[in-house]
Coordinates of C-alpha atoms in Angstrom, one line a residue:
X392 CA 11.0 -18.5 42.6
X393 CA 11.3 -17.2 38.7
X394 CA 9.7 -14.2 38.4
X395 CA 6.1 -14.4 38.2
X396 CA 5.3 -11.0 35.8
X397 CA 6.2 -11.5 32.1
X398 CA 5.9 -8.3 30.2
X399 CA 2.4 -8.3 30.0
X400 CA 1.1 -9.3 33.5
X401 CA 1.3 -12.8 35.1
X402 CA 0.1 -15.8 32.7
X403 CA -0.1 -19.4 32.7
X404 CA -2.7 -22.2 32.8
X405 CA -5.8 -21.3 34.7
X406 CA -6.0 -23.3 37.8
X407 CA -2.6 -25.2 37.3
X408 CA 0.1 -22.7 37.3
X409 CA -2.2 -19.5 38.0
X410 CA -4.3 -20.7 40.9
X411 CA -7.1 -18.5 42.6
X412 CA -4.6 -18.7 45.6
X413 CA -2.3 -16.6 43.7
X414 CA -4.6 -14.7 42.2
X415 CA -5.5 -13.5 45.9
X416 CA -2.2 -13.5 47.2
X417 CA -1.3 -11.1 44.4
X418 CA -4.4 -8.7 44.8
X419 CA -3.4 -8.8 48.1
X420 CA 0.2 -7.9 47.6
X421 CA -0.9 -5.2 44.9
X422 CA -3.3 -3.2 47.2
X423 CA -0.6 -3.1 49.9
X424 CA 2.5 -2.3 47.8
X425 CA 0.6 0.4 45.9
X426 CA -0.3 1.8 49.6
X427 CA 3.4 1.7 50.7
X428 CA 4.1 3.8 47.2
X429 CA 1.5 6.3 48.3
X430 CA -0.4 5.5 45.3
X431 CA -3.2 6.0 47.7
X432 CA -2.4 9.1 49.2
X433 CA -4.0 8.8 52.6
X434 CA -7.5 8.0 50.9
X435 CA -9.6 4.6 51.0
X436 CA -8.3 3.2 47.7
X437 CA -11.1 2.2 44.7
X438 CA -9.8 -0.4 42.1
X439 CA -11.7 -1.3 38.6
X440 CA -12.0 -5.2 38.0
X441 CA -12.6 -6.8 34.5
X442 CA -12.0 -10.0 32.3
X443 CA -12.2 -11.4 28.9
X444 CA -14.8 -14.2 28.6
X445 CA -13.0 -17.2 29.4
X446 CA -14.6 -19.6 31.7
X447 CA -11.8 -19.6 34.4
X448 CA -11.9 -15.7 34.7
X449 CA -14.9 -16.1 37.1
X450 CA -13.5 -17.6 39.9
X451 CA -10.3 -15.5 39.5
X452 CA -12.1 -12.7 39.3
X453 CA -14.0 -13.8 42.6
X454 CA -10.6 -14.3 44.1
X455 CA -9.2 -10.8 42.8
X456 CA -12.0 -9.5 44.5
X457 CA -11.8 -10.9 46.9
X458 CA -8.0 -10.2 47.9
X459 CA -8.3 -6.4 47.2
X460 CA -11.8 -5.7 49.3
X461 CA -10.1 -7.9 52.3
X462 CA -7.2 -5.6 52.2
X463 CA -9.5 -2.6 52.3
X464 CA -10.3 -1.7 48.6
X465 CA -13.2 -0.9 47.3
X466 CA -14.0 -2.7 43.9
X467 CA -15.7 -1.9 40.9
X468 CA -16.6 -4.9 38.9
X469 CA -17.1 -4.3 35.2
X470 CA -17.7 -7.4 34.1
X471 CA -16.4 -8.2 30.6
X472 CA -14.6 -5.8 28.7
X473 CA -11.8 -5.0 26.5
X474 CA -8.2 -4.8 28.1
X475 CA -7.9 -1.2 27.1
X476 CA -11.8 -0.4 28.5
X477 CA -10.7 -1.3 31.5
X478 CA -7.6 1.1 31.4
X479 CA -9.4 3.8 30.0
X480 CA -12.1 3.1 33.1
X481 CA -9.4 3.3 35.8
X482 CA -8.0 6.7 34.6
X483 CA -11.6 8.1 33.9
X484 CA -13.2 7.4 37.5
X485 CA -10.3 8.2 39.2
X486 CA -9.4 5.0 40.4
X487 CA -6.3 4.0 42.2
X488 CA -5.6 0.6 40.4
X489 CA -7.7 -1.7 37.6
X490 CA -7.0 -5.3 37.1
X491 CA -7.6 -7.1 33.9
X492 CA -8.7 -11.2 33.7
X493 CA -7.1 -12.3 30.4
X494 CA -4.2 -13.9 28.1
X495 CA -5.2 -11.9 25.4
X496 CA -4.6 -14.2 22.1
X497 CA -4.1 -17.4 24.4
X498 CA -5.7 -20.3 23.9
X499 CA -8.6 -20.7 26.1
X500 CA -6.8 -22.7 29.1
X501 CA -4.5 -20.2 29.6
X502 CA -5.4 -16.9 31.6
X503 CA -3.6 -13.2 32.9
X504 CA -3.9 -11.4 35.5
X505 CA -2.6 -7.2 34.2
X506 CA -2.6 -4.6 36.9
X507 CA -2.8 -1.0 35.9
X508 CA -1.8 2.3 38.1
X509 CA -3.7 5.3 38.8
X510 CA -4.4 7.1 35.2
X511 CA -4.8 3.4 33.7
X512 CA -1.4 2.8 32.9
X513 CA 0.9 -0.1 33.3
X514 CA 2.9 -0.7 36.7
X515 CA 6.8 0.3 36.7
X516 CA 9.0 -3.0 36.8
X517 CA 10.0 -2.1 39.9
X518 CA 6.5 -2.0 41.4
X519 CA 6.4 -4.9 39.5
X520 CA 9.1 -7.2 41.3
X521 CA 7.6 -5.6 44.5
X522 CA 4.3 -7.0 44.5
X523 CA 6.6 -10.8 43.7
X524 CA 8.4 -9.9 46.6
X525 CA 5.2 -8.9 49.0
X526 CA 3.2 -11.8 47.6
X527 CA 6.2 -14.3 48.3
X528 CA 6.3 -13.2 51.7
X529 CA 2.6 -14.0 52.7
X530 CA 2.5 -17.3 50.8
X531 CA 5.4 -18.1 53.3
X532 CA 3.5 -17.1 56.4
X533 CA 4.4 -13.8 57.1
X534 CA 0.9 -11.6 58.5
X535 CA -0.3 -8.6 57.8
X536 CA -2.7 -6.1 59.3
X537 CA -6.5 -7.7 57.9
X538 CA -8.7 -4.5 58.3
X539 CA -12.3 -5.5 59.9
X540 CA -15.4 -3.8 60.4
X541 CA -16.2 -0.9 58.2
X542 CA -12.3 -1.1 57.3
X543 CA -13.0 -3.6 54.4
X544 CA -13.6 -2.8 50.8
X545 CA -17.3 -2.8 49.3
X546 CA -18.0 -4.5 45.9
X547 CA -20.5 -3.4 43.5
X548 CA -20.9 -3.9 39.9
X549 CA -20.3 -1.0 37.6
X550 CA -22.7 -1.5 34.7
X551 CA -22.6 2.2 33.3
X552 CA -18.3 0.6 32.3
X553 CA -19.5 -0.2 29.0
X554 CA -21.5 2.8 27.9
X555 CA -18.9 5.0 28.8
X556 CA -16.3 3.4 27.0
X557 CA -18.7 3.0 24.0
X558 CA -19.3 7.0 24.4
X559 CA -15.4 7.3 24.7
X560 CA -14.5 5.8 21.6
X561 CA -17.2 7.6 19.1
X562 CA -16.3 10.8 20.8
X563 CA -12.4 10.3 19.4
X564 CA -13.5 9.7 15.9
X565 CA -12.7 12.3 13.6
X566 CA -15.9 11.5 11.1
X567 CA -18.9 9.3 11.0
X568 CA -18.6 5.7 9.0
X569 CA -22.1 6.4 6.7
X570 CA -22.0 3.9 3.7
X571 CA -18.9 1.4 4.9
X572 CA -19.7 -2.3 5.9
X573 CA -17.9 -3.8 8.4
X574 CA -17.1 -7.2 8.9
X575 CA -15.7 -7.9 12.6
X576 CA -14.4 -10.7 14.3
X577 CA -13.8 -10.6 17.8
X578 CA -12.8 -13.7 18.9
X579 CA -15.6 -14.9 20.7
X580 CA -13.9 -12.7 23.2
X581 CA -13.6 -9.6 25.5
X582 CA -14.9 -6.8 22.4
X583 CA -18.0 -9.3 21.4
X584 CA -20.6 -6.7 22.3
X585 CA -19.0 -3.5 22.7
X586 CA -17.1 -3.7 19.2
X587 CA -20.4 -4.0 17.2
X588 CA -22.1 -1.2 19.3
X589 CA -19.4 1.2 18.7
X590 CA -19.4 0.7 14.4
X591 CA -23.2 0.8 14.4
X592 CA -23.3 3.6 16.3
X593 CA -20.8 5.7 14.3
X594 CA -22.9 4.9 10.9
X595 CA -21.3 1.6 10.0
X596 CA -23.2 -1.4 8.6
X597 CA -21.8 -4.4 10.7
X598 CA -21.3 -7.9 10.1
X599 CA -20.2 -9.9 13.2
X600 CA -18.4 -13.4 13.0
X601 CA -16.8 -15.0 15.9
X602 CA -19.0 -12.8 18.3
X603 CA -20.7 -15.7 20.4
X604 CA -18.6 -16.3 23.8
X605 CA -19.1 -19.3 25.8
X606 CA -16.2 -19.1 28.0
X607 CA -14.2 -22.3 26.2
X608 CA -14.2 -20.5 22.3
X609 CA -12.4 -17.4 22.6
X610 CA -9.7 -17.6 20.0
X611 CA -10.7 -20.8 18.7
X612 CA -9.8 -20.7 15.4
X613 CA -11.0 -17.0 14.6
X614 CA -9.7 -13.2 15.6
X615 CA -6.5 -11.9 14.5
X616 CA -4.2 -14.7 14.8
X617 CA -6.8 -16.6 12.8
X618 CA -7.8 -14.4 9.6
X619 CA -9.1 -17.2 7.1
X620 CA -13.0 -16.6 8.1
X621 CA -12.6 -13.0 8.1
X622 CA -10.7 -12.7 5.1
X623 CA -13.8 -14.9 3.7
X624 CA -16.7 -13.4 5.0
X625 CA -14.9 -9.9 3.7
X626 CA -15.2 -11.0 -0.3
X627 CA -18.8 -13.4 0.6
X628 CA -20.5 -10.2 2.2
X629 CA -18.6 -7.5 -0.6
X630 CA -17.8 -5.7 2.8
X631 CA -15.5 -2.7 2.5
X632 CA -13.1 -3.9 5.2
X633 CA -13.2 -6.2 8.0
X634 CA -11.5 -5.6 11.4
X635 CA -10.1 -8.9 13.8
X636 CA -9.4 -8.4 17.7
X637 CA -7.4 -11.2 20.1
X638 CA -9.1 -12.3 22.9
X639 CA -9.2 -9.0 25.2
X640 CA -9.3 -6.5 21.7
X641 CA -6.3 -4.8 22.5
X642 CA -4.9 -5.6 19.3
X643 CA -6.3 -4.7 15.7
X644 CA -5.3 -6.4 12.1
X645 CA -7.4 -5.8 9.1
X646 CA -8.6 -7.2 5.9
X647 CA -9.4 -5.3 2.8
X648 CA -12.4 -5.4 0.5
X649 CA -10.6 -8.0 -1.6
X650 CA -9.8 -10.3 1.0
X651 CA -5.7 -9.4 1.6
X652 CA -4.4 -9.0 5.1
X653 CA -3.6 -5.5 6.4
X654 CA -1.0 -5.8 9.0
X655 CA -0.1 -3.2 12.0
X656 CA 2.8 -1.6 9.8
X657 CA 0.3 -1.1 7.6
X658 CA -2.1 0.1 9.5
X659 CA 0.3 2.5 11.1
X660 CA 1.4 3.6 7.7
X661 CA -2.3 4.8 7.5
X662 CA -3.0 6.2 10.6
X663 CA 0.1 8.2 10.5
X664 CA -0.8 9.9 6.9
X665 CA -4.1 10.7 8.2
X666 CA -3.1 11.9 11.9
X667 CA -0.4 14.1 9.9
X668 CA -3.0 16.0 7.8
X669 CA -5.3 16.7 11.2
X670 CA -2.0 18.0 12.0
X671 CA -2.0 16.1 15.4
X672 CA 0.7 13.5 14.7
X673 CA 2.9 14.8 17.0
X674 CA 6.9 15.9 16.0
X675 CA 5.4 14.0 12.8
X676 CA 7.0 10.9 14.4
X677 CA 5.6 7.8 14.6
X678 CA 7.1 4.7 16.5
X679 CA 7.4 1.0 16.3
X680 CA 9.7 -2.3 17.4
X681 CA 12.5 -3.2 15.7
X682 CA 10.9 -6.1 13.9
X683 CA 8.7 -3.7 11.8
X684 CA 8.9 -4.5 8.3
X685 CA 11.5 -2.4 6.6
X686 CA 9.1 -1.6 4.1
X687 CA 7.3 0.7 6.3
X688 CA 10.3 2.0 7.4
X689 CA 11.4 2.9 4.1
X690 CA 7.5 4.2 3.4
X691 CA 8.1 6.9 6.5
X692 CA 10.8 8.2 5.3
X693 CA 9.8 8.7 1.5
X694 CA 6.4 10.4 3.1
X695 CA 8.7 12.8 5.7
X696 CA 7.5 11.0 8.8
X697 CA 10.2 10.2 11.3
X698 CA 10.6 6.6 12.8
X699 CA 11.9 5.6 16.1
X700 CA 12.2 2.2 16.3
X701 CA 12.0 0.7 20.2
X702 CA 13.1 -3.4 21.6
X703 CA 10.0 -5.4 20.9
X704 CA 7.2 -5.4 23.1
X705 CA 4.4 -2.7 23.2
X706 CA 5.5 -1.8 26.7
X707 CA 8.9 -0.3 24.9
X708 CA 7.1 1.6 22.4
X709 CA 4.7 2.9 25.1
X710 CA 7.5 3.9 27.4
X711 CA 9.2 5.8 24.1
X712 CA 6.1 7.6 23.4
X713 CA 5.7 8.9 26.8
X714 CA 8.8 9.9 27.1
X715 CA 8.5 11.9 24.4
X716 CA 5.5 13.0 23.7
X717 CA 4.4 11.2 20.6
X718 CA 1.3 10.2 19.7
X719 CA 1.4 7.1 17.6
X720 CA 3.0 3.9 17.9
X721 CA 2.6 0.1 17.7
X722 CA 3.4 -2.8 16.2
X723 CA 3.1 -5.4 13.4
X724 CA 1.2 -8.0 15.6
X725 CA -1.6 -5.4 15.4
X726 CA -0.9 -3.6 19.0
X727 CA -1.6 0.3 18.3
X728 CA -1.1 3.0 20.7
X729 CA -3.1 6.3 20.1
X730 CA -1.6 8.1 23.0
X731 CA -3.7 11.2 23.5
X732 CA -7.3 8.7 23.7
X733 CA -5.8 5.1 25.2
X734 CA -2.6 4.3 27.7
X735 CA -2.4 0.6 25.9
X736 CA -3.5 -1.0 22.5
X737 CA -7.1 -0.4 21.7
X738 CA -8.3 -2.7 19.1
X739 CA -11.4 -1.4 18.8
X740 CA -10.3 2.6 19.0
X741 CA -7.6 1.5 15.9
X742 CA -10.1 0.0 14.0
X743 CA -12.8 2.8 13.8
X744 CA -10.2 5.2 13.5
X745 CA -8.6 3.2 10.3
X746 CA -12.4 2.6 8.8
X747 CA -13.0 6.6 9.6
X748 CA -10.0 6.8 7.3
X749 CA -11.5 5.2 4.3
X750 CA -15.2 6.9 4.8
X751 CA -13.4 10.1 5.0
X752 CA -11.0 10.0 2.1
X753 CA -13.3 7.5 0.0
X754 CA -10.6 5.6 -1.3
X755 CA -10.3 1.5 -0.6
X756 CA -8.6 0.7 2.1
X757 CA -6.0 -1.7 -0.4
X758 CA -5.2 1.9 -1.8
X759 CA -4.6 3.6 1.3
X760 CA -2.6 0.5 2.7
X761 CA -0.5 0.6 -0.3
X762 CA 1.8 3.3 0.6
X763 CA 3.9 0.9 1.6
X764 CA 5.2 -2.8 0.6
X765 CA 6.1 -5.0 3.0
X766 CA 9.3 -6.7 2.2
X767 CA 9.0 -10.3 2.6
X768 CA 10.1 -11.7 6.0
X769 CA 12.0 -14.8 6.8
X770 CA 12.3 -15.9 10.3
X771 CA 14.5 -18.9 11.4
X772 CA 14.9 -20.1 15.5
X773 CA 18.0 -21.5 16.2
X774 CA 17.9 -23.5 19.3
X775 CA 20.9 -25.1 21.7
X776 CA 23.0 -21.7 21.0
X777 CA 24.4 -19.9 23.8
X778 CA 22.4 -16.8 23.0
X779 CA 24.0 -14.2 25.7
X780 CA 27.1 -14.0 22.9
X781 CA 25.5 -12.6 19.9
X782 CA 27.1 -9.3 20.5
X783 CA 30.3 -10.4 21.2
X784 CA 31.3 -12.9 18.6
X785 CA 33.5 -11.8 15.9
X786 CA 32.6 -15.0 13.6
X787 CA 29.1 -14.0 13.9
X788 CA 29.8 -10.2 13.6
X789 CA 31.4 -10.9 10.3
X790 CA 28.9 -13.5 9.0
X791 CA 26.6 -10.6 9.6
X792 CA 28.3 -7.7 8.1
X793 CA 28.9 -9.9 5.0
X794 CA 25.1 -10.6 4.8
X795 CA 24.3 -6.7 4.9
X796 CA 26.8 -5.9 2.2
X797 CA 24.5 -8.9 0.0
X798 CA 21.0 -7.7 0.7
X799 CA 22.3 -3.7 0.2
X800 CA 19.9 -0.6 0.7
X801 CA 16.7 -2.8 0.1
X802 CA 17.4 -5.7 2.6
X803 CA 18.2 -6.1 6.7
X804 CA 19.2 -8.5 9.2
X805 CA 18.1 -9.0 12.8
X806 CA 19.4 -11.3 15.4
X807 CA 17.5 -11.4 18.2
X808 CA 18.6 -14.0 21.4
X809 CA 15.7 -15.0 23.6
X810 CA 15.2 -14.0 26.5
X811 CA 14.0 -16.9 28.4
X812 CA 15.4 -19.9 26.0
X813 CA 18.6 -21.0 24.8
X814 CA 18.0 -19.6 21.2
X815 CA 18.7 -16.9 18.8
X816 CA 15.6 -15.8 16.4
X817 CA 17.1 -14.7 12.9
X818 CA 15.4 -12.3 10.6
X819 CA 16.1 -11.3 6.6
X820 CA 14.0 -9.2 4.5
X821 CA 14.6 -8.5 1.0
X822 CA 12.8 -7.7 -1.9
X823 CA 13.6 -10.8 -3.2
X824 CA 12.0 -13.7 -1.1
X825 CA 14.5 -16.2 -2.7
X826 CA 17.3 -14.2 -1.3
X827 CA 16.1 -13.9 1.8
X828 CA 15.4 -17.5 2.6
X829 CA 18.8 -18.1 1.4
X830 CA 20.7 -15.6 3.7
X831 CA 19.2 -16.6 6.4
X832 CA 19.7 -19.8 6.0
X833 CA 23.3 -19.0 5.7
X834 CA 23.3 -17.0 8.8
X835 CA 21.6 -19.9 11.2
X836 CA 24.5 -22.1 10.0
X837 CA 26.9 -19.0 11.0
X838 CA 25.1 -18.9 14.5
X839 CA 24.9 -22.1 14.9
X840 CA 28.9 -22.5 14.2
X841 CA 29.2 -19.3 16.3
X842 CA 27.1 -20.1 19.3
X843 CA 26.7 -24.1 19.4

């Protein structure tokens, strides 16, 4: 069996590759694993249960449920809420696990099931491929001890989840948003009521698009891999900003009053300035993936802020921050990490915190956004290539070095093999979008000729 945990949960097509079975058999697994960790520490173990709106999340969150109150845990069900609510929610009652129902920016067949540890954070790989190896061996028949009687967990709905979270976020921001419209799309998913709530409550006049879930529209054409009707309704309602989530708002992009996308290097560019002169951007460091726009790279270090730069994946950039103690991090795809207020991307937290930014400074947010440029980007995916060799190749290593010398100071290159597929993803940026297309062209030729 491949391994069933990707590096943000298990995923695939509701009721086709992830079944109800398995989402049992995995609940199951998880509750006893975590047990055997001494995650539980002697005590009856309490897990917090959500979902994103999709239709299939209610019978696997029935199964979920299922699976952890037969193996003795008591369940909270909060219903439908953000990814990062539930997180917050599993650290702030104390629970032993949460477990999210989503696949984020997914198309609406598709669906996730995320577990998070004690505190609301994300399971260690290794607990990881120990759940795969717990759940394989029940699927194959091997028993385990069913507790009966009073020994099985209780399920009740937890309606005060949203509130709190609501009360959460406003409590982080660092000023009120009197006199901004807001336009926000959420999808028609997980943030369609709790979004809203927040912005009105902090002062902000709100315009909602794509807030109307039905279970088969989340992400239909709308939310932040979708910004025409956002960037429209922005310059048709003269709204200050606007603000996109995915499906389960754990991701933020934005949209400024003239319509132009504001990316997450962007938006980390802001946060960063503003964090810095509260004076709690700590080091004065922030972090992102490698695939960060070198403008904002070069924008860092003409404002004095260090960057580290992580392997893609907001799971690397989380893992750097807590390492070392920094407070910001993210990346371009919108996925922004406030350490001291969420453990994982908070779409909603980012977006009232970059909105508080413009009230507070009363400049547009196209003016705050411009203190950097983002370099155009040209990315090429060469398939058929044996990608394991990209680092070993001299052919390629020269083809490389010779493309570097090219683009100078105000350019970079990034090969990156996949790590599931047979290909190699090449990157150029240059000031010049001309040159870029044409060095990368040159370079898929060279991996092609390298790695064919």
């Amino acid at each position: 069996m491949g391994r069933l945990f990707g590096t943000d949960g298990v995923r695939g097509v509701a009721n086709a590759d992830l079944t109800a079975e398995m989402a049992l058999g995995l609940s199951v697994a998880a509750a006893h694993v975590l047990a055997e960790a001494g995650t539980f520490e002697g005590h009856r173990p309490t897990a917090v249960v959500g979902r994103d709106p999709r239709a299939s999340g209610e019978f696997l969150e029935a199964a979920v449920v299922a699976g952890l109150a037969s193996a003795g845990v008591d369940v909270l069900r909060v219903g439908v809420l953000p990814t990062p609510a539930v997180a917050y929610l599993t650290g702030e009652l104390g629970a032993d696990l949460g477990v999210m129902l989503s696949a984020s920016h997914n198309a609406m067949p598709d669906n996730g099931i995320k577990f998070f540890a004690r505190g609301g954070h994300k399971l260690a790989d290794e607990l990881e491929d120990r759940i795969e190896s717990v759940y394989e061996e029940h699927r194959t028949g091997a028993p385990w001890d069913r507790p009966t009687g009073a020994g099985v967990g209780r399920v009740r709905a937890y309606e005060e989840g949203s509130e709190r979270y609501v009360a959460h976020l406003l409590g982080v921001l660092p000023n009120r948003l009197d006199g901004l419209k807001v336009v926000l799309d959420e999808a028609h998913g997980a943030a369609a009521q709790v979004s809203p709530e927040a912005f009105q409550r902090a002062g902000a006049e709100v315009v909602t698009i794509g807030a109307e879930p039905d279970g088969l529209n989340i992400n239909d054409g709308c939310g932040s891999t979708h910004l025409d009707k956002i960037k429209a309704a922005v310059v048709e309602h003269g709204a200050d900003l606007g603000i996109a989530h995915d499906g389960d708002a754990d991701r933020c992009l934005a949209v400024d009053h003239t319509g132009a996308e504001v990316d997450g290097d962007q938006i980390l560019a802001v946060l960063a300035l503003a964090m810095r002169e509260r004076s709690v951007l700590r080091s004065e460091t922030v972090v992102a993936t490698v695939m960060s726009n070198l403008g904002f790279k070069l924008a860092m270090e003409r404002e004095g802020i260090r960057l580290v730069q992580t392997a893609v994946g907001d799971r690397y950039v989380l893992e750097e921050m807590k390492e070392h103690g920094f407070a910001l991090g993210g990346e371009q795809s919108g996925h922004v990490i406030i350490l001291d207020h969420a453990t994982t991307g908070d779409g909603t937290l980012t977006g009232l915190l970059l909105a508080a930014r413009v009230a507070q400074s009363g400049r547009t947010l196209a003016d705050l956004a411009g203190v950097m440029e983002r370099l155009p980007q040209v990315l090429i995916n060469v398939p058929d290539v044996d990608r394991t060799r990209v680092g070993t190749s001299e052919e390629l290593s020269a083809a490389v070095a010779d493309a570097e010398r090219e683009l100078g100071e105000t350019g970079r290159v990034l090969l990156r093999p996949s790590g599931t597929e047979p290909l190699v993803r090449v990157m150029v940026e240059a000031a010049d979008i001309e040159q870029a297309r044409s060095v990368a062209g040159r370079l898929a030729d060279a991996v092609k000729s390298a790695l064919g």
